[in-house]
Coordinates of C-alpha atoms in Angstrom, one line a residue:
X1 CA 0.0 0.0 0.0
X2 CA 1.7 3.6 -0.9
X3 CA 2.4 5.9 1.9
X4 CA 0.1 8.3 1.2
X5 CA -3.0 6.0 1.7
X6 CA -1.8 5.2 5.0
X7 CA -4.3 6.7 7.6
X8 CA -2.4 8.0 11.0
X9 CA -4.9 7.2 14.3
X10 CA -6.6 9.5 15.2
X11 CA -5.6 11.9 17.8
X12 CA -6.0 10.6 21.8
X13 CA -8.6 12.8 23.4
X14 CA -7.0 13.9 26.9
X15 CA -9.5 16.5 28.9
X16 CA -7.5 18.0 32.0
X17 CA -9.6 18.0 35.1
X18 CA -10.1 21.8 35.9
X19 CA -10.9 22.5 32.1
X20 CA -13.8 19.1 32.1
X21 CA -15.0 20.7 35.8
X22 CA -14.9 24.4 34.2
X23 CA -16.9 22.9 31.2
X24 CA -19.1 21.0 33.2
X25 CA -20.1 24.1 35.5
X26 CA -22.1 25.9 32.3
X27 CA -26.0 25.0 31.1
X28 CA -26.2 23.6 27.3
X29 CA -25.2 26.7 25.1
X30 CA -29.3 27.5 24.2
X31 CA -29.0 28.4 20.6
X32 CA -28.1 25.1 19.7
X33 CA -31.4 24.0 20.2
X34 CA -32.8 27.0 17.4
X35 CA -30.9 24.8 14.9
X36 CA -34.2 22.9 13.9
X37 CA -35.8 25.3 13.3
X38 CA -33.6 27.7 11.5
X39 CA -33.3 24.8 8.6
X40 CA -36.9 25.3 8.4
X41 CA -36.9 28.5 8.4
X42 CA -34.0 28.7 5.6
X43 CA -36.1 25.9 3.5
X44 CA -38.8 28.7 2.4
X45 CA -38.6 29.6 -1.2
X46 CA -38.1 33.6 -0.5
X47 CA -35.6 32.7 2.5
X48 CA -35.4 33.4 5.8
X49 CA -36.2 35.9 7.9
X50 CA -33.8 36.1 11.2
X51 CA -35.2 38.0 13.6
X52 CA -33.4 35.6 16.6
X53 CA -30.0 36.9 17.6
X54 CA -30.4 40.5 17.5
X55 CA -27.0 41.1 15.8
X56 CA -26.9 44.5 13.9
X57 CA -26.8 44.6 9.8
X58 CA -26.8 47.7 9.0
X59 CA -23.1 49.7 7.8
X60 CA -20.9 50.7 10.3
X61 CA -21.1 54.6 10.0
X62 CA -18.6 55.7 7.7
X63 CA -17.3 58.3 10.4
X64 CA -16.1 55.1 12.8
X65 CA -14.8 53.2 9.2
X66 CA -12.4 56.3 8.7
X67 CA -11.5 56.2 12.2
X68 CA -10.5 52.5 12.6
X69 CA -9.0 52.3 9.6
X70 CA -6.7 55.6 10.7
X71 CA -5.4 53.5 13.1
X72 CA -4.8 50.5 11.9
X73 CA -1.3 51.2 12.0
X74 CA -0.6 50.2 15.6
X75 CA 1.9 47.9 15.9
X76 CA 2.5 48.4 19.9
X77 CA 0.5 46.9 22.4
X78 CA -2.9 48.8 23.7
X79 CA -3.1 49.7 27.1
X80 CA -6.3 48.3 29.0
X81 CA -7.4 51.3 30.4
X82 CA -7.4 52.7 27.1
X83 CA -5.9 56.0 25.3
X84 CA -6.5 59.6 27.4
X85 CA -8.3 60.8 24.0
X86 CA -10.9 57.0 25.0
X87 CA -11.3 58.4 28.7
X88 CA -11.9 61.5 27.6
X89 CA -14.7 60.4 25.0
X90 CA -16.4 58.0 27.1
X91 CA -16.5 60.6 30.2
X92 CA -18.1 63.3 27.9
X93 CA -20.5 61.2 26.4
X94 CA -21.3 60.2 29.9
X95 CA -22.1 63.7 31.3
X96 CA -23.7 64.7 27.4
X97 CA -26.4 62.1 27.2
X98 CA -27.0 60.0 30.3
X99 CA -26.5 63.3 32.5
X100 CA -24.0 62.1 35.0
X101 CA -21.7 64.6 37.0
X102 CA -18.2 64.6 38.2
X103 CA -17.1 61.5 36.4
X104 CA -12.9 61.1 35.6
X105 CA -10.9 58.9 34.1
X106 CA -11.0 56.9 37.3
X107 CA -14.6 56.7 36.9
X108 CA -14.4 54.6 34.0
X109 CA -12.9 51.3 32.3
X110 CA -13.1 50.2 28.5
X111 CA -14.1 46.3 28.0
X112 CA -13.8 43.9 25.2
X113 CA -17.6 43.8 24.6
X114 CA -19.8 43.7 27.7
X115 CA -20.7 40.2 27.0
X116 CA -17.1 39.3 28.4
X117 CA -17.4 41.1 31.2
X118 CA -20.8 39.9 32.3
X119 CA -19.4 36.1 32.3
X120 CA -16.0 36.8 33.8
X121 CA -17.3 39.7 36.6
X122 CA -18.0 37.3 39.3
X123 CA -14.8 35.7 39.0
X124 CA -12.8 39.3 38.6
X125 CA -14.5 40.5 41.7
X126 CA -13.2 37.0 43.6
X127 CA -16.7 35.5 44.2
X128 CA -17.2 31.4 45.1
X129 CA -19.0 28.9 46.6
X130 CA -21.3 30.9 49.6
X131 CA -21.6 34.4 47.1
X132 CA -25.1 34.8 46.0
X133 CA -25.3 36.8 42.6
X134 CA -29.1 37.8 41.7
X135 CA -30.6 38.7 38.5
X136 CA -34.0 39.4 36.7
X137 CA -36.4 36.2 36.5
X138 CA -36.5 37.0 32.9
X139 CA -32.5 38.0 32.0
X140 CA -29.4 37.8 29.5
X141 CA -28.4 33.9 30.1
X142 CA -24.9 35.1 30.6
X143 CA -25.8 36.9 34.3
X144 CA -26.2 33.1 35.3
X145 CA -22.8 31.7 33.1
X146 CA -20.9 34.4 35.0
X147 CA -21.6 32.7 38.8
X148 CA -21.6 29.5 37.0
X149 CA -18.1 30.2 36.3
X150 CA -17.2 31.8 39.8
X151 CA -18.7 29.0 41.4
X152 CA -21.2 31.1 43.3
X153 CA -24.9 30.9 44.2
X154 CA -27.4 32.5 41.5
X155 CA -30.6 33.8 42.1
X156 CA -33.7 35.6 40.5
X157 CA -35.9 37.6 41.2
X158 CA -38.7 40.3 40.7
X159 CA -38.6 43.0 43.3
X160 CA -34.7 43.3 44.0
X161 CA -35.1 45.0 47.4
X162 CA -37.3 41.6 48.2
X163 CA -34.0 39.8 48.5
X164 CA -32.4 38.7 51.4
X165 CA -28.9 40.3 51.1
X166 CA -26.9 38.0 53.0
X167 CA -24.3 36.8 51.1
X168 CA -25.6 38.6 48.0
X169 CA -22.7 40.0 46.6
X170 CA -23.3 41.1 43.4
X171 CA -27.2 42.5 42.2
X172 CA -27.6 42.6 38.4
X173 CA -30.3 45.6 37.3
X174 CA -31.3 45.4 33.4
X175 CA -33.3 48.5 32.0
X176 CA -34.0 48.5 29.5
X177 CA -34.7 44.7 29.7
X178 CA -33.1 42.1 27.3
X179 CA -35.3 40.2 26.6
X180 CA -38.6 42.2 27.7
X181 CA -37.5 45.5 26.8
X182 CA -39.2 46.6 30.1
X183 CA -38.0 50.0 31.3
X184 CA -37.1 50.5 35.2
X185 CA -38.0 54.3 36.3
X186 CA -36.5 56.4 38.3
X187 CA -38.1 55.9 41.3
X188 CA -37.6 52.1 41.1
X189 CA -33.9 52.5 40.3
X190 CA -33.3 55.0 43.1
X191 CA -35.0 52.6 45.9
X192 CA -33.3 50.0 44.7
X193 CA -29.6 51.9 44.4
X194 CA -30.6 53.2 48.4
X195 CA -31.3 49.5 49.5
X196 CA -28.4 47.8 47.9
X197 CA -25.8 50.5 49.6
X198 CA -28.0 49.7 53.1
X199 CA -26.4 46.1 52.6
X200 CA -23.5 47.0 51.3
X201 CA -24.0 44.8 47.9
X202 CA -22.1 45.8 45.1
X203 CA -24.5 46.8 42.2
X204 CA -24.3 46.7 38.4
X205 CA -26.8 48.0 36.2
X206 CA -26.4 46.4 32.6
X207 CA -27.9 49.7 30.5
X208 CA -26.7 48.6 27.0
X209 CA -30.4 49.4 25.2
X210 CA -30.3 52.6 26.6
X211 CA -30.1 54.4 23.9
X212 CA -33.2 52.9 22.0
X213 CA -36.2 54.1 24.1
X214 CA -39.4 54.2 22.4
X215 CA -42.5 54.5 24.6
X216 CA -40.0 55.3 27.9
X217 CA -37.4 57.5 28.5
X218 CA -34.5 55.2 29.7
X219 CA -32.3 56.3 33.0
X220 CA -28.9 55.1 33.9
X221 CA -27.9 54.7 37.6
X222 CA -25.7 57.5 36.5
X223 CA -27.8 59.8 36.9
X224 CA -28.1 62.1 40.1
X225 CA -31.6 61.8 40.6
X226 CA -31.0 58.0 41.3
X227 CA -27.8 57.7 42.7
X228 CA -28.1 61.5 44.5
X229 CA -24.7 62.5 43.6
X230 CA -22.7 59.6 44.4
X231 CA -21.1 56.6 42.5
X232 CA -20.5 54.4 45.8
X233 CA -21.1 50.9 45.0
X234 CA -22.8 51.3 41.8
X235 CA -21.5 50.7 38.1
X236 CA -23.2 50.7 34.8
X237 CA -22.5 48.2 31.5
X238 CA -22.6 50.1 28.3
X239 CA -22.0 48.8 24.6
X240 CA -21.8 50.6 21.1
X241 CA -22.9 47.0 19.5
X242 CA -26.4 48.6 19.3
X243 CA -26.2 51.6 19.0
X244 CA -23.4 52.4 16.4
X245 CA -23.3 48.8 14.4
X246 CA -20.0 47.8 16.4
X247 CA -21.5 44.3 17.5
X248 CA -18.4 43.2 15.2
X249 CA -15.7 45.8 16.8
X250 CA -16.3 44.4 20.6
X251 CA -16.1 48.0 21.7
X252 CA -18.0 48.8 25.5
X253 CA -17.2 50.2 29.0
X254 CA -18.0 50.2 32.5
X255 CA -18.8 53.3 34.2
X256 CA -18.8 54.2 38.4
X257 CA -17.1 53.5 41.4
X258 CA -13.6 54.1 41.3
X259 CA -13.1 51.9 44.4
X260 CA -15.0 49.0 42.2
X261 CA -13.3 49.6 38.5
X262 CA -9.6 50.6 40.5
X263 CA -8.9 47.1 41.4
X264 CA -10.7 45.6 38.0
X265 CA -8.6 47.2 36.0
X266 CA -5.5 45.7 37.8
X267 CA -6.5 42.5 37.3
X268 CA -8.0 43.0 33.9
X269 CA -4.1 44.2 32.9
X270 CA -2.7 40.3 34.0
X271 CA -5.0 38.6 32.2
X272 CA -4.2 41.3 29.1
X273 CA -8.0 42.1 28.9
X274 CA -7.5 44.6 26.6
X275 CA -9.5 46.8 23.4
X276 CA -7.4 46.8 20.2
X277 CA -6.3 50.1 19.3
X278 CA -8.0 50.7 16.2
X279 CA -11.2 49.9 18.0
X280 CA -10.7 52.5 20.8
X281 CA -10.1 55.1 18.0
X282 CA -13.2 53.8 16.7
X283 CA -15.4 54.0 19.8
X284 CA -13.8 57.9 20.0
X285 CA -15.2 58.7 16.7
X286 CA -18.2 56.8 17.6
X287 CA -18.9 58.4 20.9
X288 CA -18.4 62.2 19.4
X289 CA -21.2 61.7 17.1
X290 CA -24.9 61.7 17.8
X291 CA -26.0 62.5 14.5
X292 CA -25.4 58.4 13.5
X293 CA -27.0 57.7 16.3
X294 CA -30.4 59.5 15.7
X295 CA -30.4 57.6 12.5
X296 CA -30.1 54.3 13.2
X297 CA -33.0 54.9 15.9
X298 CA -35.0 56.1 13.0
X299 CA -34.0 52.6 11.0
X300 CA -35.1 50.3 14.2
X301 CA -38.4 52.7 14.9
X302 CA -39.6 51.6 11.2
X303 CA -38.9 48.3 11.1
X304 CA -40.0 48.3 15.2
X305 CA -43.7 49.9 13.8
X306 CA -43.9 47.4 11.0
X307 CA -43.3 44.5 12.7
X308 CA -44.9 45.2 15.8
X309 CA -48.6 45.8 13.8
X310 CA -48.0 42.5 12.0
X311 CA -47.3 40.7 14.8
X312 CA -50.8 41.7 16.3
X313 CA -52.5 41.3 13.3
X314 CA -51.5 38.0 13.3
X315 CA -53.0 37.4 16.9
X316 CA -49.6 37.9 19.0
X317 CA -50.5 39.8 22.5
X318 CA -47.0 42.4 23.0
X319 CA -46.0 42.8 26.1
X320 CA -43.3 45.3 27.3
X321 CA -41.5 46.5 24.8
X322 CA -40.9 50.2 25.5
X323 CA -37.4 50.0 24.7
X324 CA -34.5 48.0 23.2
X325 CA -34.2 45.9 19.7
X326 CA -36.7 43.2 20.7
X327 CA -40.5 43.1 20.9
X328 CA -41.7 40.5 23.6
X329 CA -44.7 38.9 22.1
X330 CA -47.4 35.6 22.9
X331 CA -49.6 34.1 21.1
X332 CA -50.3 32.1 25.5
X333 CA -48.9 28.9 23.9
X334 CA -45.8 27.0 24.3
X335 CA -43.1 29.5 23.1
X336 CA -41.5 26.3 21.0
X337 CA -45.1 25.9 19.2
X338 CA -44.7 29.4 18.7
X339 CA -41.2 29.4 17.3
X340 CA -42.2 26.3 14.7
X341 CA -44.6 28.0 13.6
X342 CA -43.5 31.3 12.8
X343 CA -40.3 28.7 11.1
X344 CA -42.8 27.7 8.7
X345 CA -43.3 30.7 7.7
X346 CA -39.8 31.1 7.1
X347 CA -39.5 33.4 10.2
X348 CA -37.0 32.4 13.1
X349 CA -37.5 34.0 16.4
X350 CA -36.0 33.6 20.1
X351 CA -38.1 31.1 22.1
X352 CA -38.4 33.1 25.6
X353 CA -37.5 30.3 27.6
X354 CA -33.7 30.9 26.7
X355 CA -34.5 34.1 29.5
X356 CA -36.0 32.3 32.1
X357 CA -38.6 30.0 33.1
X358 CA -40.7 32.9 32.9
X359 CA -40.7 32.8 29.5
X360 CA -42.2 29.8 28.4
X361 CA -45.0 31.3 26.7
X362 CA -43.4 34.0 24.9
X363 CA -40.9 34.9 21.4
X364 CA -38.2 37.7 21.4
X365 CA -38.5 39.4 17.7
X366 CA -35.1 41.1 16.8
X367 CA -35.8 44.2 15.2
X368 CA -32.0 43.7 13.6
X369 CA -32.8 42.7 9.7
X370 CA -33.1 44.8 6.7
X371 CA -35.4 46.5 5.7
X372 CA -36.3 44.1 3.1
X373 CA -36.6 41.0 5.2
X374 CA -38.6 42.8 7.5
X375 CA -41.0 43.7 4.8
X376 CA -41.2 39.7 3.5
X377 CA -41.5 38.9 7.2
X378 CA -44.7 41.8 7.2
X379 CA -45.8 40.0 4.3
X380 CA -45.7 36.5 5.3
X381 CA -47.5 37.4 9.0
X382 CA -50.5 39.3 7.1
X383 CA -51.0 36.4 4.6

């Protein structure tokens, strides 16, 4: 037999322990389970409609393009806390639009898309077995990876201040809401900011919709009506994904206590957590400019209006909704009959149990596809 038709074995599978029991500590990764149903959806004869993910397709303003590309010459290493012009851009835009005062460079901390921060925070902040971290019943799956991960407790809940704070570490806020799009209001963000600095429990308000409020006026924890002046033990998760098309640029910060982002940034420079250099130029130029901004809001309000009627045309009940990139809809059925049968008409959605429990009975519609596909999607829901 020649050589070259001689098969070598196949490789020995070796797992180390930590890395199986690291593995072993996270849920089944959810959107596997869509998989089904996206082949369906894919199978109809005008295509399909992907309103699951929420991942942005619309250009990357061309403002941010020039500015990346600018600095693509960068053959040195970033720094993690980012360039003085970043600070400086993030701060500003802090004070301009979410009307927070006083706020330094020390008040802030760029991340490598909030999605890594929200898995790896428990762990950075040295929580384990005994911490309790608590989140929204209906929440981003990654609030519960992140104890996973740290080996702490995990928690829901719907009144926040109905906790029992020992041990509860870390308190997760979401407004506006992914899924729900549910908008917390000043009043219920500033009783829960008072009752989480009673305990003395660290918490971080994940705010990444914030700029897409449609029937609410979103506020950050930021803000000195809520937090009345002071940043003690709070911090708030912002990303330009949304907002400026950089879902693909992994470009967001943390804003707040210094005493909180101080010692994260430390450990965030071992582990060489750090935003490429093109991409902070990028989120500079992105975060100068509100005019992109304003138009992409007026992209997502269409295609928000047009499927939103369609959807209760077609006998859907909407709840929520006031803000963000999803509309939370029910038809009061299993949210998997729901999902197969939007599949067959060549629409994929979010089945609402990937949030929660609480979601059994409910579809998150992405209001991230193009114009186009959100007019055949129109079409095929008013057939």
């Amino acid at each position: 037999m020649p050589v070259s038709a001689v098969s070598d074995p196949p490789p020995v599978a070796r797992h180390h322990p930590s890395n199986e029991s690291l593995r072993d500590r996270l849920p089944i990764f959810p959107w596997d389970k869509l998989e089904p149903y996206k082949k369906t959806a894919a199978a109809h004869p005008d295509g399909i409609v992907d309103l699951s993910v929420g991942t942005p397709v619309d250009p990357v303003p061309e403002l941010i393009q020039k500015a990346l590309i600018d600095a693509a010459d960068s053959p040195g290493y970033p720094t993690v806390w980012g360039t003085p012009a970043l600070r400086d851009a993030i701060t500003g835009w802090l004070e301009r639009r979410l009307g927070a005062r006083g706020v330094t460079h020390h008040h802030v901390l760029p991340i490598v898309g909030s999605k890594e921060l929200v898995a790896w925070l428990p762990t950075q902040l040295g929580l384990g077995p005994g911490d309790r971290v608590a989140y929204p019943r209906l929440a981003y799956p990654t609030y519960e990876v992140g104890a996973r991960l740290a080996r702490a407790e995990y928690e829901v809940y719907d009144d926040p201040t109905a906790l029992d704070p020992a041990n509860l570490k870390l308190l997760w806020l979401n407004s506006p809401s992914n899924p729900t799009g549910k908008v917390l209001s000043r009043e219920e963000l500033k009783r829960t900011v008072a009752w989480a600095r009673e305990h003395d429990i660290l918490l971080f308000s994940d705010e990444c919709y914030l700029e897409l409020g449609w029937e609410a006026d979103p506020v950050s924890v930021l803000h000195p009506d809520v937090n009345g002046g002071s940043y003690d033990g709070i911090v708030a998760v912002h990303s330009l994904s949304k907002r400026s098309n950089l879902a693909g640029y992994r470009a967001a910060f943390l804003a707040g206590d210094p005493a909180v982002l101080g010692p994260l940034l430390e450990i965030r420079k071992h582990g060489g957590m750090m935003t490429s250099a093109p991409t902070q130029a990028a989120v500079v130029a992105a975060l100068s400019d509100d005019t992109h901004v304003r138009e992409q809001r007026e992209r997502y309000a269409t295609r928000r209006t047009a499927l939103r009627e369609a959807l209760l045309a077609h006998g859907f009940r909407i709840e929520h909704s006031e803000a963000s990139l999803y509309l939370w809809a029910t038809r009061d059925e299993s949210c998997w009959t729901t999902v197969s049968h939007l599949a067959d008409r060549g629409i994929l959605v979010a089945p609402g149990d990937f949030y929660g429990t609480a979601g059994e009975k409910f579809v998150r519609v992405a209001l991230t596809a193009t114009d186009e596909r959100v007019a055949a999607a129109v079409k095929r829901l008013t057939k």
